[in-house]
Coordinates of C-alpha atoms in Angstrom, one line a residue:
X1 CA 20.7 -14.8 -10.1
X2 CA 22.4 -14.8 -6.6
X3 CA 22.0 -17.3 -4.8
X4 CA 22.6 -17.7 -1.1
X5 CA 23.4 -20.6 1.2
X6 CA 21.2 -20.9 3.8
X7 CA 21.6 -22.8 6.6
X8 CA 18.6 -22.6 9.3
X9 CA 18.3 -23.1 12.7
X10 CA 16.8 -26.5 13.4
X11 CA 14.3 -25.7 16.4
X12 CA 12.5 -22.6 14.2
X13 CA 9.1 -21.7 13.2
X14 CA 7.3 -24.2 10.9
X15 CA 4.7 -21.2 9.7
X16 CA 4.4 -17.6 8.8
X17 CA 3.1 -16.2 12.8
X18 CA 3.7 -13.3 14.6
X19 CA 6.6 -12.7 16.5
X20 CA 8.3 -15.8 14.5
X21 CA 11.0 -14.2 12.4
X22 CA 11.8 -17.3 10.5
X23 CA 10.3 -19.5 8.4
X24 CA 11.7 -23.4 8.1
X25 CA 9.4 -25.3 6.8
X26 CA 10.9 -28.9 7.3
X27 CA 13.9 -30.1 9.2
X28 CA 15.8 -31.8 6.1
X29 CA 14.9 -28.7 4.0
X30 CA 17.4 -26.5 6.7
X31 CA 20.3 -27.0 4.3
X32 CA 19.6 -26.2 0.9
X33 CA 20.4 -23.3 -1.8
X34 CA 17.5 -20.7 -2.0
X35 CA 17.3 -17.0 -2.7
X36 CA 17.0 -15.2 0.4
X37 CA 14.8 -12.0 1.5
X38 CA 14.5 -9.9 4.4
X39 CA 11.9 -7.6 5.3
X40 CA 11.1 -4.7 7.7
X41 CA 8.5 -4.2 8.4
X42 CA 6.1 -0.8 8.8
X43 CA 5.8 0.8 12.1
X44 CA 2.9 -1.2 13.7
X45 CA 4.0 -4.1 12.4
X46 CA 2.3 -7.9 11.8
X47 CA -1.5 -7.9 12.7
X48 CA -1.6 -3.8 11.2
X49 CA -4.8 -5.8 9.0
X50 CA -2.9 -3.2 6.3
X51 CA 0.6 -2.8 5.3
X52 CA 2.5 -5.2 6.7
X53 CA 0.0 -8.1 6.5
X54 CA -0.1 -7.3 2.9
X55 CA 3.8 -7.6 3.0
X56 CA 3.4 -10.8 4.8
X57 CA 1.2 -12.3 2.4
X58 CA 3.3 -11.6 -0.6
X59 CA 6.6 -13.4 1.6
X60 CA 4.1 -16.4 1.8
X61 CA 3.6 -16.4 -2.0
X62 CA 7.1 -16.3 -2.4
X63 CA 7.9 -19.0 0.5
X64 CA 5.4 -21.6 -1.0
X65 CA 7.1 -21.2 -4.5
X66 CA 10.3 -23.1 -2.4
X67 CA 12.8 -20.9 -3.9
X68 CA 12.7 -18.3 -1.3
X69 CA 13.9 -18.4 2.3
X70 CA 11.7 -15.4 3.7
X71 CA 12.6 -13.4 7.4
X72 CA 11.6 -10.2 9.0
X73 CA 11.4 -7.6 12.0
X74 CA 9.6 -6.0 14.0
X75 CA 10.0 -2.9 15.4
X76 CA 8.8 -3.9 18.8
X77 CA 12.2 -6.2 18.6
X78 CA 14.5 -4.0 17.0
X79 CA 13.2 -0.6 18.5
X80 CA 14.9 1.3 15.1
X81 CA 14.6 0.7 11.4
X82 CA 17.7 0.9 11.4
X83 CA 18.5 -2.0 14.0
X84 CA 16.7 -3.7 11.8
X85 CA 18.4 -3.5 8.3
X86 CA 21.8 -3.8 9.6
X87 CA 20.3 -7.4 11.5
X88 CA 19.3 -8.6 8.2
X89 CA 22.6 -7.6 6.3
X90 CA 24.4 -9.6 8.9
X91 CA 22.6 -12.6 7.7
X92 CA 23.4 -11.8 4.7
X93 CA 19.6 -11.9 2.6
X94 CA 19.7 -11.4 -1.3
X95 CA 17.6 -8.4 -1.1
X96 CA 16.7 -6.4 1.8
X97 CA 13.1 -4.6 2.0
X98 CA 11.5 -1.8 3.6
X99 CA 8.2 -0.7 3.7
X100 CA 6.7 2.6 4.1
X101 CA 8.4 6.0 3.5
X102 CA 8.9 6.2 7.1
X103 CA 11.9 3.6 6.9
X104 CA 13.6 5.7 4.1
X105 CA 16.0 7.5 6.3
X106 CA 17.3 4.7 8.0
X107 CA 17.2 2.4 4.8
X108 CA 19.5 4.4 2.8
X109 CA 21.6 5.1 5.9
X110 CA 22.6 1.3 6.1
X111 CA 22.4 0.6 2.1
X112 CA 25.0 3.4 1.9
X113 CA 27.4 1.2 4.0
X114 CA 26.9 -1.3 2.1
X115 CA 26.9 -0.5 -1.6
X116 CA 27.2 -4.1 -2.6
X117 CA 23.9 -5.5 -1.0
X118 CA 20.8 -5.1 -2.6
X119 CA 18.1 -3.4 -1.3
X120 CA 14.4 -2.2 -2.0
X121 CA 12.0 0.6 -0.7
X122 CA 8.4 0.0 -1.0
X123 CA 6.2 3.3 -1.4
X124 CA 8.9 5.8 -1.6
X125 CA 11.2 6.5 -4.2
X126 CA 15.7 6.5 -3.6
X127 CA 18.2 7.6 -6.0
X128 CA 21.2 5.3 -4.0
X129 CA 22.7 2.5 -6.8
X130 CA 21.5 -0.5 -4.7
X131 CA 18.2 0.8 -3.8
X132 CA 15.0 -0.6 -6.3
X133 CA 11.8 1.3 -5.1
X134 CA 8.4 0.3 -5.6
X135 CA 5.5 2.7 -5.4
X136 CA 1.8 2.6 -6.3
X137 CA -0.5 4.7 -8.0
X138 CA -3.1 5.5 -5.2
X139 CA -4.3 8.0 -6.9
X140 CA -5.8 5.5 -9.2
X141 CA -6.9 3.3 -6.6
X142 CA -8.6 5.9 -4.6
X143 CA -10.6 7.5 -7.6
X144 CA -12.2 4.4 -7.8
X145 CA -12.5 4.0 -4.6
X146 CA -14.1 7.9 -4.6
X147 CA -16.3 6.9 -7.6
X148 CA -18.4 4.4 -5.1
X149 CA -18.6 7.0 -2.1
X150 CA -19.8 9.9 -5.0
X151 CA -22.6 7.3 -5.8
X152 CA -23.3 6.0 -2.3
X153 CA -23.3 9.3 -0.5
X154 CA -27.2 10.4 0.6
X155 CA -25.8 13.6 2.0
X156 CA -23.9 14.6 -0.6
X157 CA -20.8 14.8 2.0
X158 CA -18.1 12.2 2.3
X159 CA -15.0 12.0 4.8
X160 CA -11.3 11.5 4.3
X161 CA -9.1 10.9 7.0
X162 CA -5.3 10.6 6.7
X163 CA -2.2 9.6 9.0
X164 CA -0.3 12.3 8.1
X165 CA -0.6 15.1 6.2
X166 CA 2.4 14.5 3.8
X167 CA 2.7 14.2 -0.3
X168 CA 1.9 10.5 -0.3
X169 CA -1.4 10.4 1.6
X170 CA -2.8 13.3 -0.1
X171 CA -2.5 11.3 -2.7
X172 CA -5.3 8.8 -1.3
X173 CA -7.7 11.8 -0.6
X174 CA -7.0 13.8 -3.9
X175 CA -8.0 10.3 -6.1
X176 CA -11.2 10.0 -3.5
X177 CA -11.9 13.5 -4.2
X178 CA -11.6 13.3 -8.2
X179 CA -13.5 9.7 -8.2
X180 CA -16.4 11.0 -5.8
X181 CA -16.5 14.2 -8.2
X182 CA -16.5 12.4 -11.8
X183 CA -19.8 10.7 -10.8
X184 CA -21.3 13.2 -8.4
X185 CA -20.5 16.8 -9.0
X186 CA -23.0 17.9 -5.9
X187 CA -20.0 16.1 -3.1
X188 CA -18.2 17.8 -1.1
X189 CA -15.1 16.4 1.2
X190 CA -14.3 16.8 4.7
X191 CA -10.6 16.3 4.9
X192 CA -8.9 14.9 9.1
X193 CA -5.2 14.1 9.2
X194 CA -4.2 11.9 12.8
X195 CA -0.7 12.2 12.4
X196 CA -0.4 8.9 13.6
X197 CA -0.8 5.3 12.2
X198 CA -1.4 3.5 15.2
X199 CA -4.3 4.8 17.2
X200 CA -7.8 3.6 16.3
X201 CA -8.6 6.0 19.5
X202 CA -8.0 9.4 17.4
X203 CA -9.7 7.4 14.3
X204 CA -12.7 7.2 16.2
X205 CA -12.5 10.8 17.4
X206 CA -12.1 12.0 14.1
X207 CA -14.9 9.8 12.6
X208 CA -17.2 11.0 14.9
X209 CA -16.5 14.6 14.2
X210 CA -16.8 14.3 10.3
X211 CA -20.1 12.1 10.8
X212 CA -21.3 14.8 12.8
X213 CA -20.9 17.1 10.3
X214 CA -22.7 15.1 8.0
X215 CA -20.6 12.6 6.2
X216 CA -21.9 9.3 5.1
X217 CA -19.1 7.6 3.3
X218 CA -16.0 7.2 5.1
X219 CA -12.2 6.2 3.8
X220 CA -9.7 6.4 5.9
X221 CA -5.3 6.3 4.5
X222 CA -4.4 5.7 8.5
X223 CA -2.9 2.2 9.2
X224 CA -4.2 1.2 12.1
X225 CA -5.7 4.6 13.4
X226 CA -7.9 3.5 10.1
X227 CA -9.5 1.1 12.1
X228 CA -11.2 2.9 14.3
X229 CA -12.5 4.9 11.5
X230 CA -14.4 2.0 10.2
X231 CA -15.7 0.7 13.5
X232 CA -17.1 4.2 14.1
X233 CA -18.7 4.2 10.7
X234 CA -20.5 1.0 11.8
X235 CA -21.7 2.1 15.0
X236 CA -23.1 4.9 13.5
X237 CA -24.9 3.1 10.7
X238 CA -23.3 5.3 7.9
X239 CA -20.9 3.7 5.1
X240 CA -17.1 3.2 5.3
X241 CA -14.3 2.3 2.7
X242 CA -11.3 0.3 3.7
X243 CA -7.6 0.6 2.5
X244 CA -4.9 -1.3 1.6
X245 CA -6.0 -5.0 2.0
X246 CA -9.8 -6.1 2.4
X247 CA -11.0 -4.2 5.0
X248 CA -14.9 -5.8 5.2
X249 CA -14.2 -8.2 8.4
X250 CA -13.7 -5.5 10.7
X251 CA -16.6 -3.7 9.8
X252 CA -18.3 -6.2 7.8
X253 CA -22.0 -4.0 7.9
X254 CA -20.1 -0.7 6.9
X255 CA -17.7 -1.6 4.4
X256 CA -18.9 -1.1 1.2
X257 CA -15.2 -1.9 -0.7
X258 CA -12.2 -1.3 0.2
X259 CA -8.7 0.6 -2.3
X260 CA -6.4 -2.4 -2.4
X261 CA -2.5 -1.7 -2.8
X262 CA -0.9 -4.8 -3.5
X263 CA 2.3 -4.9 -1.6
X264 CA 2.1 -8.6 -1.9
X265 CA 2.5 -8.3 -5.4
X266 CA 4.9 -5.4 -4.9
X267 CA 7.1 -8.3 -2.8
X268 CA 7.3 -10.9 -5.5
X269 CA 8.1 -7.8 -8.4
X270 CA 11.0 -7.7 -6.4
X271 CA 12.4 -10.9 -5.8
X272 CA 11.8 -11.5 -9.7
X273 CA 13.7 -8.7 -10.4
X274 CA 17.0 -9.6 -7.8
X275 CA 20.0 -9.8 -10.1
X276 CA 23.6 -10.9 -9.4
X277 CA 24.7 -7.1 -8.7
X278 CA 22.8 -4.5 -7.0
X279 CA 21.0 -2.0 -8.9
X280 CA 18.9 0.8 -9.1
X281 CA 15.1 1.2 -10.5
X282 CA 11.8 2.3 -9.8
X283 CA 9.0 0.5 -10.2
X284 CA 5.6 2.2 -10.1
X285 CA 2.4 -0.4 -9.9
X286 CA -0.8 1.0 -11.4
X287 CA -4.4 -0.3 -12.5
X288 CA -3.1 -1.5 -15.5
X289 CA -0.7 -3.4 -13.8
X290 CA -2.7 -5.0 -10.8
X291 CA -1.6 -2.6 -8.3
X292 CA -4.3 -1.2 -7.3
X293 CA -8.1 -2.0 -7.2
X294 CA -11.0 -2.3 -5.6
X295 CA -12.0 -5.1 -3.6
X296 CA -15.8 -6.5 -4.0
X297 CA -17.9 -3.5 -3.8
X298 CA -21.1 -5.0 -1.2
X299 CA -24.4 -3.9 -0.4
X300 CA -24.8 -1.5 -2.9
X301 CA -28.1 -1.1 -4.9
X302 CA -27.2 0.9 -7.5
X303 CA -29.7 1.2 -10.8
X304 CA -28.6 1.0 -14.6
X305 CA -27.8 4.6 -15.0
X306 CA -25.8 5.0 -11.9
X307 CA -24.1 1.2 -12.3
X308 CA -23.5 2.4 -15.8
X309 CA -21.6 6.1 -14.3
X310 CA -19.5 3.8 -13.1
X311 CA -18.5 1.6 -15.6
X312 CA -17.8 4.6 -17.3
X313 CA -15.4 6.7 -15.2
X314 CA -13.5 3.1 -14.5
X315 CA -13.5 3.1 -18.0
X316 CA -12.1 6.5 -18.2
X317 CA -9.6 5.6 -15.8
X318 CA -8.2 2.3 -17.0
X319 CA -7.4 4.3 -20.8
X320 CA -5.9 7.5 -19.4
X321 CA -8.8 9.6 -21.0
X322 CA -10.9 11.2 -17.5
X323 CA -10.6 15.0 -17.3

């Protein structure tokens, strides 16, 4: 494997914190021979309590291993994607990373300039040659995630509220649908798309509407508009599944569970699959492969048959046999 000379800046970060885009750890470790990776990250950025926390917790993984030398940005620095990517190629990283779909444009636009440098795309797919891309199958994830709303729901009516109303996130609310359906075929869905990731305000507006309407199980595929979903859920005493990372502290007496989507895990695939030249695959993390999942499922009271529904459609799920 490549591997790069780093030299790092003497006065820098000493940990992982937002708005600190490097990461030395001690002063006589500045000169040494590590694999190097840069990262863009999604739109809000660090602090999202999604995506790109998730990120940053798999460049921490990587980072304590000491063979990585790990940087990002921001776009609240860089203003563009693409500002971004052409930054990190200057410092010449291993493999260069972007996450979300929404970085694709601007991604392949720089990787096409420079067919020599590896890069990577998490949750959207590239045909470039130096382009791996990593996606996830939240279909999966959400079914479960569906199968706990269908045996939650009092109503008989859950919510599902998206970003945007593209192939990818319909993905989320067609698993929740299937899940909520394969254990409770009396639900019905009411289906919001913000068309924006970063505004718990329209979240909240839309969570109101949907719990007016009678919904009683929440999940929300929003980023951070996804926040205010939850909090509104809690404030109206009715039940709430988070996304992405373990939702439960910010509404710790609405969330149930939450779909995880282990871009953490999506980072290290990728740095153990760097290679001297750069290359292109897809990579597409599953159940089966810890890519998706469910985090604890809480304050549930669920009796043998219903625990044992369940069991059962996970069961389905896991072996490729639900119909």
């Amino acid at each position: 494997m490549k591997k790069s000379l780093i030299i790092g800046l003497l006065a820098a970060c000493v940990t992982l914190l937002p708005g600190c885009q490097s990461v030395i750890d001690q002063p006589e470790a500045t000169v040494e021979t590590r694999q190097s990776m840069g990262v863009v990250l999604s739109d809000v950025g660090l602090g999202d309590q999604s995506f790109s926390d998730a990120a940053m917790r798999g460049m921490g993984q990587l980072r304590e291993t000491g063979d990585w030398f790990v940087d990002y940005r921001e776009l609240a620095e860089t203003e563009t994607y693409k500002a971004g990517f052409e930054q990190l190629v200057a410092d010449g990283h291993d493999v260069i990373i972007g996450l979300g779909f929404a970085c694709q444009e601007d991604l392949e636009a720089v990787a096409a300039e420079h067919p020599e440098q590896q890069f990577a795309l998490i949750d959207a797919v590239s045909t470039l040659p130096n382009v791996m891309s990593v996606t996830f199958q939240e279909t999966e994830g959400s079914a479960l995630a569906g199968a706990v709303a269908g045996l939650e729901t009092e109503s008989n009516k859950i919510g599902f509220i998206g970003g945007v109303d593209n192939e990818l996130i319909q993905k989320f609310g067609t698993g929740f649908e299937l899940g909520a359906k394969s254990v409770n075929e009396d639900v019905t869905m009411l289906v919001d798309y913000a068309n924006d990731f970063a505004s718990p305000e329209i979240g909240r507006k839309l969570a109101e509407k949907q719990i007016e309407a009678g919904a009683d199980v929440l999940y929300a595929a929003a980023g951070l508009t996804g926040v205010g979903v939850l909090e509104t859920a809690e404030r109206n005493g009715v039940k709430a599944i988070g996304v992405d990372s373990d939702q439960s502290m910010i509404a710790p007496d609405a969330v149930i569970t939450s779909m995880l989507k282990q871009v953490d895990l999506a980072i290290v695939e990728i740095a153990d699959r760097v290679e001297e030249k750069a290359f292109n695959a897809h990579v597409e993390l599953g159940i089966d492969q810890g890519g998706v999942g469910l985090a604890a499922i809480r304050r549930v009271q669920w009796d043998d048959e219903e625990t044992k529904r369940f069991e059962a459609f996970q069961k389905q799920l896991m072996e490729g046999t639900l119909k």
